[in-house]
Amino acid sequence: MAIISYNTIRMANLSVVGSHNVNGVSKLHSDIIKKSIFKDFYDYTPEKFTNVTNGIAHRRWLNQSNPELCELLDDCIGAGYAKDAAKLAEFKKFENDETVLKRLDEIKRIKKQQFAEYAFKKQGVKIDPETLFDVQAKRLHEYKRQLLNVLHIITDYIALKENPDLPMQPKTYIFAAKAAAGYYMAKKIIKLICFLAEDIRKDPKINAKLNVVYMEDYNVTMSEMLMPASELSEQISLAGKEASGTGNMKFMINGALTVGTLDGANVEMAELAGEENIFIFGLKADEVSQIWRNGYSSSAYYNKDSMLRKVLETLIVGFNGESFADIANYLLTGSPVADPYMCMADYDSYVLTQNRISDLYANDKLVWNQKSLRNIAAAGYFAADRAIKEYADNIWHLKSLK
Ligand SMILES: *Cc1c(COP(=O)(O)O)cnc(C)c1O
């Protein structure tokens, strides 16, 4: 609990001591800090610890960035949701209205087309708006596991190389991320994504089903174009690592379905939208802690999964003339610990879930759009208006003006 120890200032401890409230920014993370990192502080001053789940500026991320979707919402439930996001819940009444579901589909198509044009103008990259847009947009960080996403893409790439005629839902994997200039591993992963993308692009037959795009210079302006165009939102951090996430909420309010771990606010998204309307996979936070206590061995997963072995062999051979053996080593033999964010442990579960997602999209677009509608209807809780009101009521003890 020391603020100063061994000549270093412990910033987290200083923050807790200096603050009258401590917020974990999602239910899961608020519980984790009480049980683990700040346990002693929690025992000492339990009244400081609270939870206010994060929210987003929905007038930016819905009204401003997706006027087409707002027109549909206005027609169905009126414009009141702009001031009171809880009113989005009324949209759920339309879950079986085929005209509304069809309009939802058309709006997504328009936003995908707009994004494809933007991406081409900005960096000359070609995107087919008929493909499923599978998007991971967030800072590049090992715990966020862009690498797990890549391991799955390589899995599909291997399958298509072995049989280019394999029936597969055509997909465009869009990455948008930036990283600190000195973050060595992040830059390695960016290089892997870009070289993999280039490699796939060289084979037109495979490229028709599998396209990978790395958007340069990710920022809010780009994000406002990307969120409305996304169909699948990648929220695949190692459980226990993402405090809340807010990108997850921006995708949700624009009708993307989420593939995610039970981490941060994903947990509350699943509760509010219904577990059948979100694709949850992988280890849970308590299972991750348990495995660390017993000793994690990524090579056990390598030894028992022949597909995973092929993926790592392919990394070593490399893409576009460049070997990524260092990343294979990071996953298998890295020190002080191999695969510190357990990509290998969650690989199988992630691939199986991705296959379910592609099947649903390819075979039952109506049910897909139903799930999309239910996500939009459940997203009102994640408005910043609600979060700020909780801060005002429970932390700042402010009264609103009449
Ligand atoms: C919302 C947002 C983030 C945060 O995204 P997470 O997925 O929650 O990490 C980061 N960068 C930009 C530009 C954003 O708009």
Coordinates of C-alpha atoms and ligand atoms in Angstrom, one line a residue:
M1 CA 0.0 0.0 0.0
A2 CA 3.1 2.3 0.2
I3 CA 3.0 5.4 -2.0
I4 CA 6.8 5.6 -2.1
S5 CA 8.9 2.5 -2.0
Y6 CA 12.4 1.6 -3.2
N7 CA 12.7 5.1 -4.6
T8 CA 9.7 4.9 -6.8
I9 CA 6.4 6.6 -6.7
R10 CA 3.6 4.0 -6.9
M11 CA 1.1 6.0 -9.0
A12 CA -1.9 3.6 -8.5
N13 CA -1.5 3.6 -4.7
L14 CA -1.2 7.4 -4.8
S15 CA -4.4 7.7 -6.8
V16 CA -6.4 5.6 -4.3
V17 CA -5.0 7.5 -1.3
G18 CA -5.7 10.9 -2.9
S19 CA -9.2 10.1 -4.1
H20 CA -12.5 10.1 -2.3
N21 CA -13.9 7.5 -4.7
V22 CA -12.4 4.8 -6.8
N23 CA -14.3 3.5 -9.9
G24 CA -13.5 0.4 -11.9
V25 CA -15.6 1.7 -14.9
S26 CA -17.4 -1.6 -15.4
K27 CA -19.0 -4.1 -13.0
L28 CA -16.4 -6.8 -13.7
H29 CA -13.4 -4.5 -13.3
S30 CA -14.8 -2.8 -10.2
D31 CA -15.1 -6.3 -8.6
I32 CA -11.6 -7.3 -9.8
I33 CA -9.9 -4.2 -8.2
K34 CA -11.6 -4.9 -4.9
K35 CA -10.6 -8.6 -4.9
S36 CA -7.0 -8.3 -6.3
I37 CA -5.0 -5.2 -7.1
F38 CA -6.5 -2.9 -4.5
K39 CA -7.7 -5.6 -2.0
D40 CA -5.8 -4.1 0.9
F41 CA -7.1 -0.6 0.2
Y42 CA -10.6 -2.1 -0.1
D43 CA -10.3 -3.8 3.3
Y44 CA -9.1 -0.4 4.7
T45 CA -11.6 1.9 3.1
P46 CA -14.4 -0.1 1.5
E47 CA -16.7 2.9 1.2
K48 CA -14.4 4.5 -1.4
F49 CA -15.0 1.7 -3.9
T50 CA -17.8 2.1 -6.3
N51 CA -18.9 1.3 -9.9
V52 CA -20.1 3.5 -12.6
T53 CA -20.0 1.7 -15.9
N54 CA -18.6 3.9 -18.8
G55 CA -20.8 5.4 -21.5
I56 CA -20.3 7.1 -24.8
A57 CA -21.6 10.3 -26.3
H58 CA -24.5 8.8 -28.2
R59 CA -25.3 12.0 -30.0
R60 CA -21.8 11.8 -31.6
W61 CA -21.7 8.1 -32.2
L62 CA -25.3 7.6 -33.3
N63 CA -27.0 10.9 -34.3
Q64 CA -24.0 12.6 -35.9
S65 CA -22.2 9.6 -37.4
N66 CA -25.2 7.6 -38.6
P67 CA -28.0 9.9 -39.8
E68 CA -29.4 7.0 -42.0
L69 CA -30.0 4.8 -39.0
C70 CA -31.4 7.8 -37.1
E71 CA -34.0 8.3 -39.8
L72 CA -35.2 4.7 -39.4
L73 CA -35.2 5.1 -35.6
D74 CA -37.1 8.4 -35.9
D75 CA -39.7 6.7 -38.1
C76 CA -40.1 3.8 -35.6
I77 CA -39.8 5.4 -32.2
G78 CA -39.7 9.2 -32.7
A79 CA -36.6 11.4 -32.1
G80 CA -36.8 11.4 -28.3
Y81 CA -33.8 9.0 -27.9
A82 CA -31.4 11.8 -28.8
K83 CA -32.2 13.4 -25.4
D84 CA -33.0 10.2 -23.5
A85 CA -31.1 7.2 -24.8
A86 CA -33.1 4.8 -22.6
K87 CA -35.9 5.4 -25.2
L88 CA -33.9 3.2 -27.7
A89 CA -35.5 0.3 -25.8
E90 CA -38.7 1.0 -27.7
F91 CA -37.0 -0.1 -30.9
K92 CA -37.2 -3.8 -29.7
K93 CA -40.9 -3.8 -30.5
F94 CA -39.8 -4.0 -34.2
E95 CA -37.8 -7.2 -33.8
N96 CA -40.2 -9.1 -36.0
D97 CA -41.1 -6.4 -38.5
E98 CA -39.6 -7.5 -41.7
T99 CA -39.8 -4.1 -43.3
V100 CA -37.8 -2.6 -40.5
L101 CA -35.2 -5.4 -40.6
K102 CA -34.8 -5.0 -44.3
R103 CA -34.3 -1.2 -43.9
L104 CA -31.7 -2.0 -41.2
D105 CA -29.9 -4.2 -43.8
E106 CA -30.0 -1.5 -46.5
I107 CA -28.7 1.1 -44.1
K108 CA -25.7 -1.1 -43.2
R109 CA -25.1 -1.6 -46.9
I110 CA -25.0 2.2 -47.5
K111 CA -22.6 2.8 -44.6
K112 CA -20.3 0.0 -45.9
Q113 CA -20.3 1.5 -49.3
Q114 CA -19.4 4.9 -47.9
F115 CA -16.6 3.5 -45.8
A116 CA -15.2 1.6 -48.8
E117 CA -15.1 4.8 -50.8
Y118 CA -13.5 6.7 -47.9
A119 CA -10.8 3.9 -47.5
F120 CA -10.1 4.0 -51.2
K121 CA -9.7 7.8 -51.3
K122 CA -7.6 7.8 -48.1
Q123 CA -5.1 5.0 -48.8
G124 CA -6.0 3.5 -52.1
V125 CA -7.3 0.2 -50.6
K126 CA -10.0 -1.8 -52.3
I127 CA -12.9 -3.1 -50.2
D128 CA -15.9 -5.1 -51.5
P129 CA -19.0 -3.8 -49.7
E130 CA -20.7 -7.2 -50.4
T131 CA -18.4 -8.9 -47.9
L132 CA -18.9 -9.2 -44.1
F133 CA -17.1 -6.3 -42.4
D134 CA -15.3 -7.9 -39.4
V135 CA -13.6 -5.0 -37.5
Q136 CA -11.1 -4.6 -34.7
A137 CA -10.6 -0.9 -34.0
K138 CA -8.7 0.1 -30.9
R139 CA -5.2 0.8 -29.7
L140 CA -2.8 -1.9 -30.7
H141 CA -1.9 -3.7 -27.5
E142 CA -1.0 -7.3 -26.7
Y143 CA -3.8 -7.6 -24.1
K144 CA -6.4 -6.6 -26.8
R145 CA -5.2 -9.5 -28.8
Q146 CA -5.2 -8.3 -32.4
L147 CA -2.8 -11.3 -32.7
L148 CA -5.6 -13.8 -31.8
N149 CA -7.7 -12.2 -34.6
V150 CA -4.7 -12.7 -37.0
L151 CA -4.3 -16.4 -35.9
H152 CA -7.9 -17.0 -37.0
I153 CA -7.4 -15.2 -40.3
I154 CA -4.3 -17.3 -41.0
T155 CA -6.4 -20.4 -40.3
D156 CA -8.9 -19.4 -43.0
Y157 CA -6.1 -18.5 -45.3
I158 CA -4.5 -22.0 -44.9
A159 CA -7.9 -23.6 -45.6
L160 CA -8.3 -21.5 -48.8
K161 CA -4.8 -22.2 -50.0
E162 CA -5.4 -25.9 -49.6
N163 CA -8.7 -25.6 -51.5
P164 CA -9.5 -22.3 -53.2
D165 CA -13.0 -23.5 -54.0
L166 CA -13.9 -24.1 -50.4
P167 CA -17.3 -22.4 -49.7
M168 CA -16.7 -19.6 -47.3
Q169 CA -18.5 -16.4 -46.3
P170 CA -16.5 -13.7 -48.0
K171 CA -15.1 -11.4 -45.3
T172 CA -13.1 -8.2 -45.0
Y173 CA -11.1 -8.0 -41.8
I174 CA -10.5 -4.3 -41.0
F175 CA -7.9 -3.4 -38.4
A176 CA -7.6 0.2 -37.2
A177 CA -5.1 0.9 -34.5
K178 CA -2.2 3.0 -33.5
A179 CA 0.6 2.3 -31.0
A180 CA 3.3 4.2 -29.2
A181 CA 6.4 4.5 -31.4
G182 CA 8.5 2.6 -28.8
Y183 CA 6.1 -0.4 -28.4
Y184 CA 8.2 -3.0 -30.2
M185 CA 5.7 -5.9 -30.1
A186 CA 2.8 -3.7 -31.2
K187 CA 4.8 -2.6 -34.3
K188 CA 5.7 -6.2 -35.0
I189 CA 2.0 -7.2 -35.0
I190 CA 1.1 -4.2 -37.3
K191 CA 3.8 -5.4 -39.7
L192 CA 2.4 -8.9 -39.6
I193 CA -1.1 -7.7 -40.4
C194 CA 0.2 -5.6 -43.3
F195 CA 2.4 -8.3 -44.8
L196 CA -0.4 -10.9 -44.4
A197 CA -2.8 -8.5 -46.2
E198 CA -0.3 -8.0 -49.0
D199 CA 0.3 -11.8 -49.3
I200 CA -3.5 -12.5 -49.6
R201 CA -3.9 -9.7 -52.1
K202 CA -1.5 -11.5 -54.5
D203 CA -4.0 -14.3 -55.0
P204 CA -7.1 -13.0 -56.7
K205 CA -9.1 -16.2 -56.1
I206 CA -8.5 -16.2 -52.4
N207 CA -8.8 -12.4 -52.2
A208 CA -12.4 -12.6 -53.3
K209 CA -13.2 -14.4 -50.1
L210 CA -10.6 -13.1 -47.7
N211 CA -9.5 -9.5 -47.6
V212 CA -7.4 -7.9 -44.8
V213 CA -7.1 -4.1 -44.5
Y214 CA -5.0 -2.1 -42.1
M215 CA -6.3 1.5 -41.8
E216 CA -3.5 3.9 -41.2
D217 CA -3.6 6.7 -38.6
Y218 CA -6.7 5.7 -36.6
N219 CA -8.5 8.5 -35.0
V220 CA -12.0 9.6 -33.9
T221 CA -12.9 11.0 -37.3
M222 CA -12.1 7.7 -39.0
S223 CA -13.9 5.9 -36.2
E224 CA -17.1 7.8 -36.9
M225 CA -17.0 6.4 -40.4
L226 CA -16.0 2.9 -39.4
M227 CA -18.5 2.2 -36.5
P228 CA -21.7 2.6 -38.7
A229 CA -20.1 0.3 -41.4
S230 CA -19.2 -2.5 -39.1
E231 CA -21.1 -5.8 -38.9
L232 CA -18.9 -7.7 -36.5
S233 CA -17.2 -6.0 -33.5
E234 CA -14.1 -7.7 -32.2
Q235 CA -13.8 -7.3 -28.4
I236 CA -11.5 -10.2 -27.7
S237 CA -9.2 -9.0 -24.9
L238 CA -7.9 -11.6 -22.4
A239 CA -10.7 -11.8 -19.8
G240 CA -9.7 -9.6 -16.8
K241 CA -7.6 -7.1 -18.8
E242 CA -10.0 -4.6 -20.4
A243 CA -11.4 -2.3 -17.7
S244 CA -14.5 -1.4 -19.7
G245 CA -14.0 -0.6 -23.3
T246 CA -16.0 2.1 -25.1
G247 CA -15.4 1.0 -28.6
N248 CA -17.6 -2.0 -27.9
M249 CA -20.5 0.4 -27.1
K250 CA -20.0 2.5 -30.3
F251 CA -20.2 -0.6 -32.5
M252 CA -23.3 -1.9 -30.6
I253 CA -25.3 1.3 -31.0
N254 CA -24.6 1.1 -34.7
G255 CA -26.0 -2.4 -35.0
A256 CA -22.8 -4.5 -35.2
L257 CA -22.9 -7.9 -33.4
T258 CA -20.1 -8.5 -30.9
V259 CA -17.7 -11.4 -30.8
G260 CA -16.1 -11.1 -27.4
T261 CA -14.8 -12.5 -24.2
L262 CA -16.5 -11.9 -20.9
D263 CA -14.4 -8.8 -20.2
G264 CA -15.1 -5.2 -19.2
A265 CA -18.5 -3.9 -20.3
N266 CA -19.0 -6.9 -22.7
V267 CA -20.4 -8.6 -19.6
E268 CA -23.1 -6.0 -19.2
M269 CA -23.7 -5.8 -23.0
A270 CA -24.5 -9.6 -22.9
E271 CA -26.8 -9.1 -19.9
L272 CA -28.7 -6.3 -21.5
A273 CA -28.9 -7.5 -25.1
G274 CA -29.5 -11.1 -24.1
E275 CA -26.8 -13.8 -24.4
E276 CA -28.3 -15.1 -27.6
N277 CA -27.6 -11.7 -29.3
I278 CA -23.8 -11.6 -28.7
F279 CA -21.1 -14.2 -29.4
I280 CA -19.2 -14.9 -26.2
F281 CA -16.2 -17.2 -26.2
G282 CA -13.1 -18.1 -24.3
L283 CA -11.8 -18.2 -20.8
K284 CA -13.5 -16.2 -18.1
A285 CA -11.5 -13.9 -15.8
D286 CA -11.6 -16.3 -12.8
E287 CA -10.4 -19.2 -15.1
V288 CA -7.5 -17.0 -16.3
S289 CA -6.4 -16.4 -12.7
Q290 CA -6.8 -20.1 -11.9
I291 CA -4.6 -21.1 -14.9
W292 CA -1.9 -18.6 -13.9
R293 CA -1.9 -20.0 -10.4
N294 CA -1.5 -23.6 -11.7
G295 CA 1.1 -22.5 -14.3
Y296 CA 0.2 -21.7 -17.9
S297 CA 1.8 -23.7 -20.7
S298 CA 1.0 -22.5 -24.2
S299 CA 2.8 -25.5 -25.7
A300 CA 0.1 -27.8 -24.3
Y301 CA -2.4 -26.2 -26.7
Y302 CA 0.2 -26.4 -29.5
N303 CA 0.7 -30.1 -28.9
K304 CA -2.9 -31.1 -28.9
D305 CA -4.2 -28.9 -31.8
S306 CA -2.9 -29.8 -35.3
M307 CA -4.5 -26.7 -36.8
L308 CA -2.8 -24.4 -34.3
R309 CA 0.5 -26.1 -35.2
K310 CA -0.1 -25.4 -38.9
V311 CA -0.8 -21.7 -38.1
L312 CA 2.5 -21.3 -36.2
E313 CA 4.4 -23.2 -38.9
T314 CA 2.9 -20.7 -41.4
L315 CA 4.0 -17.8 -39.3
I316 CA 7.6 -19.1 -39.4
V317 CA 7.5 -19.5 -43.2
G318 CA 6.0 -16.0 -43.2
F319 CA 4.1 -13.7 -45.5
N320 CA 5.1 -11.5 -48.4
G321 CA 8.7 -12.7 -48.1
E322 CA 9.1 -12.0 -44.4
S323 CA 9.3 -14.6 -41.6
F324 CA 7.4 -14.0 -38.4
A325 CA 9.2 -16.7 -36.5
D326 CA 9.7 -14.1 -33.6
I327 CA 6.0 -14.0 -33.1
A328 CA 5.8 -17.8 -33.2
N329 CA 8.5 -17.9 -30.6
Y330 CA 6.7 -15.3 -28.5
L331 CA 3.7 -17.6 -28.5
L332 CA 5.6 -20.8 -27.8
T333 CA 8.9 -20.1 -26.0
G334 CA 8.8 -16.5 -25.0
S335 CA 10.3 -15.3 -21.8
P336 CA 9.6 -14.6 -19.0
V337 CA 6.4 -16.4 -20.1
A338 CA 5.3 -17.7 -23.4
D339 CA 2.0 -16.3 -24.8
P340 CA 1.4 -13.8 -21.9
Y341 CA -2.1 -13.0 -23.1
M342 CA -3.2 -16.6 -23.7
C343 CA -4.0 -16.4 -27.4
M344 CA -3.2 -20.1 -27.7
A345 CA -5.6 -21.0 -24.9
D346 CA -8.5 -19.1 -26.5
Y347 CA -7.7 -20.0 -30.1
D348 CA -10.0 -23.1 -30.4
S349 CA -13.0 -21.4 -28.8
Y350 CA -12.5 -18.3 -31.0
V351 CA -12.3 -20.2 -34.3
L352 CA -15.4 -22.3 -33.5
T353 CA -17.3 -19.1 -32.6
Q354 CA -16.1 -17.3 -35.7
N355 CA -17.4 -20.3 -37.8
R356 CA -20.8 -20.0 -36.1
I357 CA -20.9 -16.3 -36.9
S358 CA -20.1 -16.9 -40.6
D359 CA -22.7 -19.6 -40.8
L360 CA -25.4 -17.3 -39.4
Y361 CA -24.4 -14.4 -41.7
A362 CA -24.4 -16.6 -44.8
N363 CA -27.6 -18.5 -44.1
D364 CA -29.9 -16.4 -42.0
K365 CA -29.5 -12.7 -42.6
L366 CA -32.9 -12.0 -41.2
V367 CA -31.9 -13.5 -37.8
W368 CA -28.6 -11.6 -38.0
N369 CA -30.5 -8.3 -38.5
Q370 CA -32.9 -9.2 -35.6
K371 CA -29.9 -9.6 -33.3
S372 CA -28.5 -6.3 -34.7
L373 CA -31.8 -4.6 -33.9
R374 CA -31.9 -6.0 -30.3
N375 CA -28.3 -4.7 -29.8
I376 CA -29.3 -1.2 -30.9
A377 CA -32.4 -1.3 -28.6
A378 CA -30.2 -2.4 -25.6
A379 CA -27.5 0.2 -26.2
G380 CA -29.2 3.1 -24.4
Y381 CA -27.7 2.1 -21.1
F382 CA -24.3 2.8 -22.5
A383 CA -25.0 6.5 -23.1
A384 CA -22.6 8.9 -21.3
D385 CA -25.7 10.8 -20.1
R386 CA -26.5 7.8 -17.8
A387 CA -22.9 7.5 -16.6
I388 CA -22.6 11.2 -15.9
K389 CA -25.8 11.2 -14.0
E390 CA -24.5 8.3 -11.8
Y391 CA -21.3 10.3 -11.1
A392 CA -23.4 13.4 -10.2
D393 CA -25.8 11.4 -7.9
N394 CA -23.4 9.0 -6.2
I395 CA -19.9 10.5 -6.4
W396 CA -20.1 14.3 -6.8
H397 CA -23.5 14.5 -4.9
L398 CA -24.7 17.3 -7.2
K399 CA -28.3 18.3 -7.7
S400 CA -29.5 19.0 -11.2
L401 CA -30.9 22.4 -12.1
K402 CA -34.6 22.6 -12.4
Ligands
LIG1 C1 -13.5 4.7 -28.8 C2 -12.1 4.9 -29.2 C3 -11.1 4.2 -28.6 C4 -11.4 3.2 -27.4 O1 -11.7 2.0 -28.0 P1 -11.6 0.6 -27.1 O2 -12.1 -0.5 -28.1 O3 -12.6 0.8 -26.0 O4 -10.3 0.4 -26.6 C5 -9.8 4.4 -29.0 N1 -9.5 5.2 -30.1 C6 -10.5 5.9 -30.7 C7 -10.1 6.7 -31.9 C8 -11.8 5.7 -30.3 O5 -12.8 6.4 -31.0

